[in-house]
mmCIF file of C-alpha atoms and ligand atoms in Angstrom:
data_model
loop_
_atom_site.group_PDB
_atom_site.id
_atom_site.type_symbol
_atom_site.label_atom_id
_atom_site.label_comp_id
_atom_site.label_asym_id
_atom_site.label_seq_id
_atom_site.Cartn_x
_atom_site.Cartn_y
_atom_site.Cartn_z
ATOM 1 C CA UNK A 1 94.359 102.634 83.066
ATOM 2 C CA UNK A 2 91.664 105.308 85.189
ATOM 3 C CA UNK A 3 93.196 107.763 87.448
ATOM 4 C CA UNK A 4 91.537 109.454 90.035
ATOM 5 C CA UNK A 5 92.107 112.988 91.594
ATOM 6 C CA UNK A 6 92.462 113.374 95.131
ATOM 7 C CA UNK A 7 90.258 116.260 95.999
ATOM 8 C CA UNK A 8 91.982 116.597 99.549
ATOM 9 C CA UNK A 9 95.154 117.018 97.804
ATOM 10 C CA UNK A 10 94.622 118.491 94.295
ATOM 11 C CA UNK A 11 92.992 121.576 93.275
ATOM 12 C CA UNK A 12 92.271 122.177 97.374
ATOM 13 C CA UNK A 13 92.406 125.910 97.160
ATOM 14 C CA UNK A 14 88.444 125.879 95.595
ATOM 15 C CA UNK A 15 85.358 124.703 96.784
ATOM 16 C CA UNK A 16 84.819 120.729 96.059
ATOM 17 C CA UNK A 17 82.253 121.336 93.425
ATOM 18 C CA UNK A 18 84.888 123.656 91.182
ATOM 19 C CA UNK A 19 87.899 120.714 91.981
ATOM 20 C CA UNK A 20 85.514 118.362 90.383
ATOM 21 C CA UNK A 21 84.807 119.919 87.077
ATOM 22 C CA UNK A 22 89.019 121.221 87.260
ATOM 23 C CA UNK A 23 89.652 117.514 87.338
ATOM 24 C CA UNK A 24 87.271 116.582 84.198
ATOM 25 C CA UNK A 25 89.087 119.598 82.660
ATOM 26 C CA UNK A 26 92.677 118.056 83.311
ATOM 27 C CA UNK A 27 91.642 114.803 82.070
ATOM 28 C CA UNK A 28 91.079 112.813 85.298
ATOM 29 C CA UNK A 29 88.617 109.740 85.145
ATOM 30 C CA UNK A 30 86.916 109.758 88.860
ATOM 31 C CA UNK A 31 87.847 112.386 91.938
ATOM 32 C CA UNK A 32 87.880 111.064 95.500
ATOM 33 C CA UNK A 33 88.295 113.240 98.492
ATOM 34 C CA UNK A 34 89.228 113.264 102.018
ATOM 35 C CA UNK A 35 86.064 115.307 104.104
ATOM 36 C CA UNK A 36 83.396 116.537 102.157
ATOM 37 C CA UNK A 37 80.663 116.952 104.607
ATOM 38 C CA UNK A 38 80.604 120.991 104.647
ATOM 39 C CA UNK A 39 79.577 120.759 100.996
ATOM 40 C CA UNK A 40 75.637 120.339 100.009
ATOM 41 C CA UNK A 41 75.616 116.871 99.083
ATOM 42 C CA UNK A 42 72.759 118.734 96.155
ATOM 43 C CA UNK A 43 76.271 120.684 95.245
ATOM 44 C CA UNK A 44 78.499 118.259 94.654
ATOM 45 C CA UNK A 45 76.285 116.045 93.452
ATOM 46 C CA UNK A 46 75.476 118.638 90.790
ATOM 47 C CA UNK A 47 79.474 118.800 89.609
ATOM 48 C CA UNK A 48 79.506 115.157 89.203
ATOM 49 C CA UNK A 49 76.077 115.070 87.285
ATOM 50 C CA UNK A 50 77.831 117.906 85.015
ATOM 51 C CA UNK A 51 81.342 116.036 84.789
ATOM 52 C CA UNK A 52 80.071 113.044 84.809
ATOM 53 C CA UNK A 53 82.746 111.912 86.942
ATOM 54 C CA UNK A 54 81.977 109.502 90.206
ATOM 55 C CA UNK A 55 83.388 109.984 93.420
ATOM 56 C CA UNK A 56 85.161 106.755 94.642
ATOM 57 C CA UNK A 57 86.148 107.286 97.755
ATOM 58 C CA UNK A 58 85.954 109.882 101.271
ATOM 59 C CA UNK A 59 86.915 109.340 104.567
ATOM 60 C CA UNK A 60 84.821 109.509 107.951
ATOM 61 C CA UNK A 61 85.609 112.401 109.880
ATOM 62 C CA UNK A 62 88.534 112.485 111.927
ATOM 63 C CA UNK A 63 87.141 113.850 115.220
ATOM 64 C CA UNK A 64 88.564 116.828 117.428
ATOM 65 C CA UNK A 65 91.028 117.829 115.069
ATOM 66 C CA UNK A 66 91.968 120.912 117.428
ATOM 67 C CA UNK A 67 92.869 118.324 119.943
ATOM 68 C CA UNK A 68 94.977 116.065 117.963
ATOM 69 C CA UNK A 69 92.554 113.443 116.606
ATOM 70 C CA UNK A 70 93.040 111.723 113.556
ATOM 71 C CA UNK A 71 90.580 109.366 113.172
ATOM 72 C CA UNK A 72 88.719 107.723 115.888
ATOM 73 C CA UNK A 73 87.245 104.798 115.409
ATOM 74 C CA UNK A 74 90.466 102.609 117.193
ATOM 75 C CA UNK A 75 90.090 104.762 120.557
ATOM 76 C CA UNK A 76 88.417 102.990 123.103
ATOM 77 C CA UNK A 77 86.171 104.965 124.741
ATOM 78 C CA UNK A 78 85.181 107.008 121.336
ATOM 79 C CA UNK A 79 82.628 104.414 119.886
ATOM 80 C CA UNK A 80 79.589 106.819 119.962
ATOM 81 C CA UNK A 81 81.711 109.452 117.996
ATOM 82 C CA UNK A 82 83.264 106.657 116.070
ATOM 83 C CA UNK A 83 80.242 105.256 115.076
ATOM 84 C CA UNK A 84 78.303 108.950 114.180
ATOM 85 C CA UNK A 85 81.365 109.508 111.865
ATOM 86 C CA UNK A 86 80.494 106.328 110.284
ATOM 87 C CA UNK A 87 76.748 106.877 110.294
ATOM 88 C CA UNK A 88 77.596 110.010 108.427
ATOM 89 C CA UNK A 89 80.227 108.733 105.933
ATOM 90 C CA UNK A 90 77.646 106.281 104.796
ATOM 91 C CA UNK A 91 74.757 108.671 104.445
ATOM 92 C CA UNK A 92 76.861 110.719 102.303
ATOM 93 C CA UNK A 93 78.441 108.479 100.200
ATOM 94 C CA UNK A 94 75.230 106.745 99.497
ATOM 95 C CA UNK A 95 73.731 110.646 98.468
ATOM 96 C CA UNK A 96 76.792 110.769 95.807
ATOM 97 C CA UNK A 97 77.069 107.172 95.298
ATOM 98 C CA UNK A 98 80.477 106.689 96.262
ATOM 99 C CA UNK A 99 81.632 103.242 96.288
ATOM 100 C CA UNK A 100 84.308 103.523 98.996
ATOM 101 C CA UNK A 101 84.902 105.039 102.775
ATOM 102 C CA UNK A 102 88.175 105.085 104.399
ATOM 103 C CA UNK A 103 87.515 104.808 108.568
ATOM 104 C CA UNK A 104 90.123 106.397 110.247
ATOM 105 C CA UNK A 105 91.551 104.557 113.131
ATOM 106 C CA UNK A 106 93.302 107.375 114.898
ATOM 107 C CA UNK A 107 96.370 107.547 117.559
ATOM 108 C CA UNK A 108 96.401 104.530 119.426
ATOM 109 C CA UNK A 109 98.215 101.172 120.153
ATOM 110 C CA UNK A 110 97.864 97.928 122.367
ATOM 111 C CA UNK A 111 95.018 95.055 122.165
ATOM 112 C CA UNK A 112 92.179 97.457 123.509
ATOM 113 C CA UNK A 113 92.785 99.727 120.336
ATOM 114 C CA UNK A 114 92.946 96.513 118.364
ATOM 115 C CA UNK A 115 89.872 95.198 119.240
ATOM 116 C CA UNK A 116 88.036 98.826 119.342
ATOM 117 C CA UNK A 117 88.707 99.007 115.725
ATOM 118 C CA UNK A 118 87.850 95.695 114.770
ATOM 119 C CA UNK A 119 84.129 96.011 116.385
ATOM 120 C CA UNK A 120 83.745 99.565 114.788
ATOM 121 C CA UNK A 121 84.759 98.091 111.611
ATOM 122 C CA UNK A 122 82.061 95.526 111.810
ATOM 123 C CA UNK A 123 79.778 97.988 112.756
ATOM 124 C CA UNK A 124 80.720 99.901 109.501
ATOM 125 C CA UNK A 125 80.752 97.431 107.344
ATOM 126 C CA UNK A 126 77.325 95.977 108.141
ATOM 127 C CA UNK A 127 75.862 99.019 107.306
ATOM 128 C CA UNK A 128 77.381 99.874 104.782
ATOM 129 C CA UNK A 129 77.052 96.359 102.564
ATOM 130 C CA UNK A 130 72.650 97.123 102.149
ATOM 131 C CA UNK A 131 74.787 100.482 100.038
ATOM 132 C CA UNK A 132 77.022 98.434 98.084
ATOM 133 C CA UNK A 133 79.598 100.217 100.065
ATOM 134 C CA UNK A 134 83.556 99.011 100.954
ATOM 135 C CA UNK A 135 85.000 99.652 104.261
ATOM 136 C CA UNK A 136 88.536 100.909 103.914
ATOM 137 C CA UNK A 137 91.438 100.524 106.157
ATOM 138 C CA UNK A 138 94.721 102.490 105.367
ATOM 139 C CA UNK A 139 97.657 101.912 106.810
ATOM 140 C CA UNK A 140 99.446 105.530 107.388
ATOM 141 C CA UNK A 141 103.506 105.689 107.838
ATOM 142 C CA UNK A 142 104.649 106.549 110.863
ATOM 143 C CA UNK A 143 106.669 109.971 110.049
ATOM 144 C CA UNK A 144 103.403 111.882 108.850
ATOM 145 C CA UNK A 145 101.249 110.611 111.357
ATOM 146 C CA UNK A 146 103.163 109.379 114.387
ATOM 147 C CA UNK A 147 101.336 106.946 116.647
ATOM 148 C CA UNK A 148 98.874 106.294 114.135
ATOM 149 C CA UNK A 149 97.307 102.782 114.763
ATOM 150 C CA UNK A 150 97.667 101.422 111.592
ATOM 151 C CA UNK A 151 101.063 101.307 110.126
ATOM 152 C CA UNK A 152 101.286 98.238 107.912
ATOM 153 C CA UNK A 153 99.784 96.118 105.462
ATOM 154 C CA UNK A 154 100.149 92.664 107.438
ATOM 155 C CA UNK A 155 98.633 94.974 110.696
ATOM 156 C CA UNK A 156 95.678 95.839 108.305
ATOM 157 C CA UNK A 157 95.596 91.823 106.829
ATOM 158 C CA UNK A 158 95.515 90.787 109.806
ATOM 159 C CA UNK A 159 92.700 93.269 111.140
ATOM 160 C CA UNK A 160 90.601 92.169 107.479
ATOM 161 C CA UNK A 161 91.281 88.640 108.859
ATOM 162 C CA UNK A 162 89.477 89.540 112.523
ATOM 163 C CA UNK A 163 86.380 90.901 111.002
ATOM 164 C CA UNK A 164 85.758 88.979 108.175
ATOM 165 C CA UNK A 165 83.821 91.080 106.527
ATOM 166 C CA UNK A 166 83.381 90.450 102.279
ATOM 167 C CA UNK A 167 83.242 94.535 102.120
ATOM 168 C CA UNK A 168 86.488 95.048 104.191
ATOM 169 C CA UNK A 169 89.189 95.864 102.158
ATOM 170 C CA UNK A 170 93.057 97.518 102.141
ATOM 171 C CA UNK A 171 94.091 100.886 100.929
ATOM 172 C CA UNK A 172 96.972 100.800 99.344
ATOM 173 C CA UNK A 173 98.681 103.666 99.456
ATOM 174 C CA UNK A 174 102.060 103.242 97.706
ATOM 175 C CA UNK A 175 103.650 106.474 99.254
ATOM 176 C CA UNK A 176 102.943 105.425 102.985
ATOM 177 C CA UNK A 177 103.651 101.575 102.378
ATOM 178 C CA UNK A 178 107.238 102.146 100.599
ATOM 179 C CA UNK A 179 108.056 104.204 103.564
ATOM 180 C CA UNK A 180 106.789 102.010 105.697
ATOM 181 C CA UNK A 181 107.714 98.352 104.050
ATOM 182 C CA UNK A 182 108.490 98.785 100.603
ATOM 183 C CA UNK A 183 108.410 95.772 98.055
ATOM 184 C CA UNK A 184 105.601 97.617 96.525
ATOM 185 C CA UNK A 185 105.124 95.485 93.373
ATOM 186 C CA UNK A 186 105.637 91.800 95.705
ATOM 187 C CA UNK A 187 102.955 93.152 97.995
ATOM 188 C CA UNK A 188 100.557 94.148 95.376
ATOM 189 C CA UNK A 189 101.092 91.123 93.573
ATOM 190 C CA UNK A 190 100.590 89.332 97.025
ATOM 191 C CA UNK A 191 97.349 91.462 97.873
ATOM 192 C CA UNK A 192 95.688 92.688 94.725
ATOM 193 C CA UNK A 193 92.714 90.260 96.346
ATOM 194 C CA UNK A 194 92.384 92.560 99.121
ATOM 195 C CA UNK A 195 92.774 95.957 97.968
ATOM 196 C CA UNK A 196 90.120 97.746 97.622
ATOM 197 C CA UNK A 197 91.937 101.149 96.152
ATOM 198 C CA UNK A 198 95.170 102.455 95.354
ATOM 199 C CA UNK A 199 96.518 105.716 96.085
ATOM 200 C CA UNK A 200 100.098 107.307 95.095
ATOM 201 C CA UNK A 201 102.671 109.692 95.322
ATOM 202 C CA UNK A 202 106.411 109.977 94.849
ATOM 203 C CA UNK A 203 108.609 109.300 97.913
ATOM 204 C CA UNK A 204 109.934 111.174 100.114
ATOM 205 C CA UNK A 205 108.365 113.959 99.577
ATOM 206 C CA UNK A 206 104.945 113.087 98.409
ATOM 207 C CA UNK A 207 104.829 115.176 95.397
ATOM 208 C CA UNK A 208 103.805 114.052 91.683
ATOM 209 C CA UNK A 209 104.621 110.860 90.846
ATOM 210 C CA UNK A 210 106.630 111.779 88.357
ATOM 211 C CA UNK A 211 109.934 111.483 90.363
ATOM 212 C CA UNK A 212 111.217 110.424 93.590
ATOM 213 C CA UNK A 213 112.027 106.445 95.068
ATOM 214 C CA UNK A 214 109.277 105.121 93.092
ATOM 215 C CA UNK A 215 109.318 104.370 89.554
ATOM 216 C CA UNK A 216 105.069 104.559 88.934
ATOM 217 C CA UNK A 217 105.521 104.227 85.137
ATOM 218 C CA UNK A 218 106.283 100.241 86.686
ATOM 219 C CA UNK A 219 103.705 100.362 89.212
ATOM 220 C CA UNK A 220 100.749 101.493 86.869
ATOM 221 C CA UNK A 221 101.757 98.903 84.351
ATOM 222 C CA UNK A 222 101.675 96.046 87.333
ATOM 223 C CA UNK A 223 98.205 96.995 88.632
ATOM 224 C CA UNK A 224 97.110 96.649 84.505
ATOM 225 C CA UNK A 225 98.638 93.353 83.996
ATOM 226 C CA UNK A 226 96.970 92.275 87.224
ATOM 227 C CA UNK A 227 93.606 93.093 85.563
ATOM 228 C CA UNK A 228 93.200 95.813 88.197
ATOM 229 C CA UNK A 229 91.106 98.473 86.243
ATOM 230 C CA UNK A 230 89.467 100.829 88.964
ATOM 231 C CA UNK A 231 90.802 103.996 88.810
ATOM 232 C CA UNK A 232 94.068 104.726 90.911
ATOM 233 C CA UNK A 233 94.393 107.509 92.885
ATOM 234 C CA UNK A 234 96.736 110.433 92.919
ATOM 235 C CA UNK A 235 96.870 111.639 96.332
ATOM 236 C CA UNK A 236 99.813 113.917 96.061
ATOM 237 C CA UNK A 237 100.779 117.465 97.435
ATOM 238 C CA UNK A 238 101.600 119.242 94.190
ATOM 239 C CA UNK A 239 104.357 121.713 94.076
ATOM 240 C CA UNK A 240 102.360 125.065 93.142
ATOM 241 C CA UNK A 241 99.338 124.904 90.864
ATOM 242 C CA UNK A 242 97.981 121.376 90.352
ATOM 243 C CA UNK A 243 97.348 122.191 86.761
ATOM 244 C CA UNK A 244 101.382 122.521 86.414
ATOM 245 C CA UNK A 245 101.966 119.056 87.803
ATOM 246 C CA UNK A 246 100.158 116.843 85.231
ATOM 247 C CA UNK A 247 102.819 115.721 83.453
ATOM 248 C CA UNK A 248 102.624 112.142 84.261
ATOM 249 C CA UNK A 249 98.853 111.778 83.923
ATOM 250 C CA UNK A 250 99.512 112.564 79.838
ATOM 251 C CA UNK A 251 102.824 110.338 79.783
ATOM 252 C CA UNK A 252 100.780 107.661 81.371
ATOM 253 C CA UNK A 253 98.106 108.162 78.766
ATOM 254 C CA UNK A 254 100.635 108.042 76.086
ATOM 255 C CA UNK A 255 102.286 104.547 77.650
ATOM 256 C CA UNK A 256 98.850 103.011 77.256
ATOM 257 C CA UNK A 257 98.497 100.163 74.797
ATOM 258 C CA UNK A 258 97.766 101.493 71.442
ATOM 259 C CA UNK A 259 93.965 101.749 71.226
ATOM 260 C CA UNK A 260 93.398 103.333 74.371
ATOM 261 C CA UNK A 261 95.937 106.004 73.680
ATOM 262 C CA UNK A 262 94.540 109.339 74.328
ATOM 263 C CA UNK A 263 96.725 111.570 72.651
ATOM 264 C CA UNK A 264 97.406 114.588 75.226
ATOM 265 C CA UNK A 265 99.753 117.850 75.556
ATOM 266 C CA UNK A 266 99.560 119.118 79.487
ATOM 267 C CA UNK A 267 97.194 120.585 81.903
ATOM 268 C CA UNK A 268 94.071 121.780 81.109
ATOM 269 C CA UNK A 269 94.523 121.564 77.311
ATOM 270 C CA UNK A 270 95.920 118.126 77.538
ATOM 271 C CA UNK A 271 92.687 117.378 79.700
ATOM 272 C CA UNK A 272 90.346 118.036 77.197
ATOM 273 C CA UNK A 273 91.782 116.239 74.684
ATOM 274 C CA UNK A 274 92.305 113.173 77.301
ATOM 275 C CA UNK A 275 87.957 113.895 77.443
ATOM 276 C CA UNK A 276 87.372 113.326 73.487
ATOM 277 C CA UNK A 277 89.421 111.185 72.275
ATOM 278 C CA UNK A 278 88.625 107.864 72.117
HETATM 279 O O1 LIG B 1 96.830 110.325 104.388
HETATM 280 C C1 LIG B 1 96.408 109.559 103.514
HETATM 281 O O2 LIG B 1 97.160 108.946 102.776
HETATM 282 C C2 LIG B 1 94.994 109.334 103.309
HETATM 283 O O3 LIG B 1 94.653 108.737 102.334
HETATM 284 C C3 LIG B 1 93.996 109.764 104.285
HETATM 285 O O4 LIG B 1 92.745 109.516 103.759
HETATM 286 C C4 LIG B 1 94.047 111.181 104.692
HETATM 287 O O5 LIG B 1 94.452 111.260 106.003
HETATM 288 MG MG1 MG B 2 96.257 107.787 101.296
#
């Protein structure tokens, strides 16, 4: 089992480059992030030469933030924007080699919405398959991000189903879908052929999954017997220092099956052992 540090989330007091090499430290297989674009590309690209740790995943920008956007590419009338953001996500992830971009659909609702984010999706994902790049689509629960456009898994199916695109796939986040739907380990079961990356956190309060509604010492193990071995994200809010809050990266390191067991203490310590044993 690979885990992979949200960047947006963990270790977001320092500079991208310096949460990089603190998630090598703290044992993390790949780092994803949210917006990276006012790092160098030379910069981060730099941190993941030195970590050797790949970035799986960023988001396109999310617009006029000071005006309430939050993703735009399901507003009709904001195709031009949409489309730059996309331009841009793919440009960059292509300069790190990041496998994965997440295209915000922003606040919006009714058919015109619907079919403004299915045409921006194809858009996206047409150019980004010549990258080897997956579209994302994540749907977001409606108490962090009222009025979002996507709020469900069978919204986002059913969206995957429009544009048929091979490099279309699902975020599934497990925080935002228990909250929204729950029967987390039916619906992965159900989807795993349409996911394209999992996130987590506990639930309510989206802390470490270590506690909370959701019992992810089940969850990991379901994703493994599925055969799903990309690494999973952790895309939590941590309660203080990040470092503090790694408890159930070593206890899921310790659950592994025994020759992948990396034997590991906590935080930074625990990280580098994670790094050299085999
Ligand atoms: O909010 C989330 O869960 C995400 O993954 C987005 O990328 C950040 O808005
Ligand atoms: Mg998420």
């Amino acid at each position: 089992m690979k885990f992979s540090a949200n960047l947006g989330f963990l270790w977001n007091d320092r500079p991208l480059p310096e949460a990089i090499r603190a998630a090598k430290a703290a044992g993390f297989d790949a780092v994803e992030c949210h917006w990276p674009y006012e790092t160098p590309v030379d910069e981060v690209k730099a941190a993941m030469r030195e970590t050797g740790l790949p970035m799986v995943g960023l988001n396109t920008r999310r617009g006029d933030v000071g005006a309430g956007d939050n993703g735009l590419s399901a507003k009709p009338g904001r195709d031009v924007e949409a489309r730059a953001a996309i331009d841009e996500a793919i440009a960059y992830a292509t300069a790190i080699g990041t496998p994965n971009i997440h295209v915000m659909a922003g606040f919006a609702s009714g058919a015109e919405a619907r079919a403004t984010f299915a045409e921006n999706l194809a858009y996206a994902c047409t150019n980004a398959a010549p990258n080897g790049i997956t579209i994302l689509i994540e749907p977001l629960n409606k108490y962090d991000a009222p009025g979002y456009f996507l709020t469900t898994t069978d919204q986002a199916l059913a969206i995957i189903e429009t544009v048929q695109a091979p490099n279309l796939k699902l975020m599934f986040d497990c925080y935002h879908v228990q909250l929204m739907e729950g029967d987390i380990t039916r619906r992965i079961e159900t989807l795993l052929p349409w996911i394209g990356h999992f996130q987590f956190a506990s639930v309510p309060d989206r802390g470490a999954p270590d506690h909370g509604e959701i019992n992810y010492a089940h969850v990991f193990e379901v994703t493994r017997r599925l055969g799903y071995d990309a690494p999973l994200g952790a895309e939590y809010k941590p309660s203080g220092n990040t470092d503090d809050t790694l408890g159930w990266l070593n206890n899921a390191a310790a659950s592994l099956p025994r020759a992948s067991v990396r034997p590991v203490r906590s935080g930074v310590e625990a990280g580098r052992q994670r790094r050299t044993a085999t």
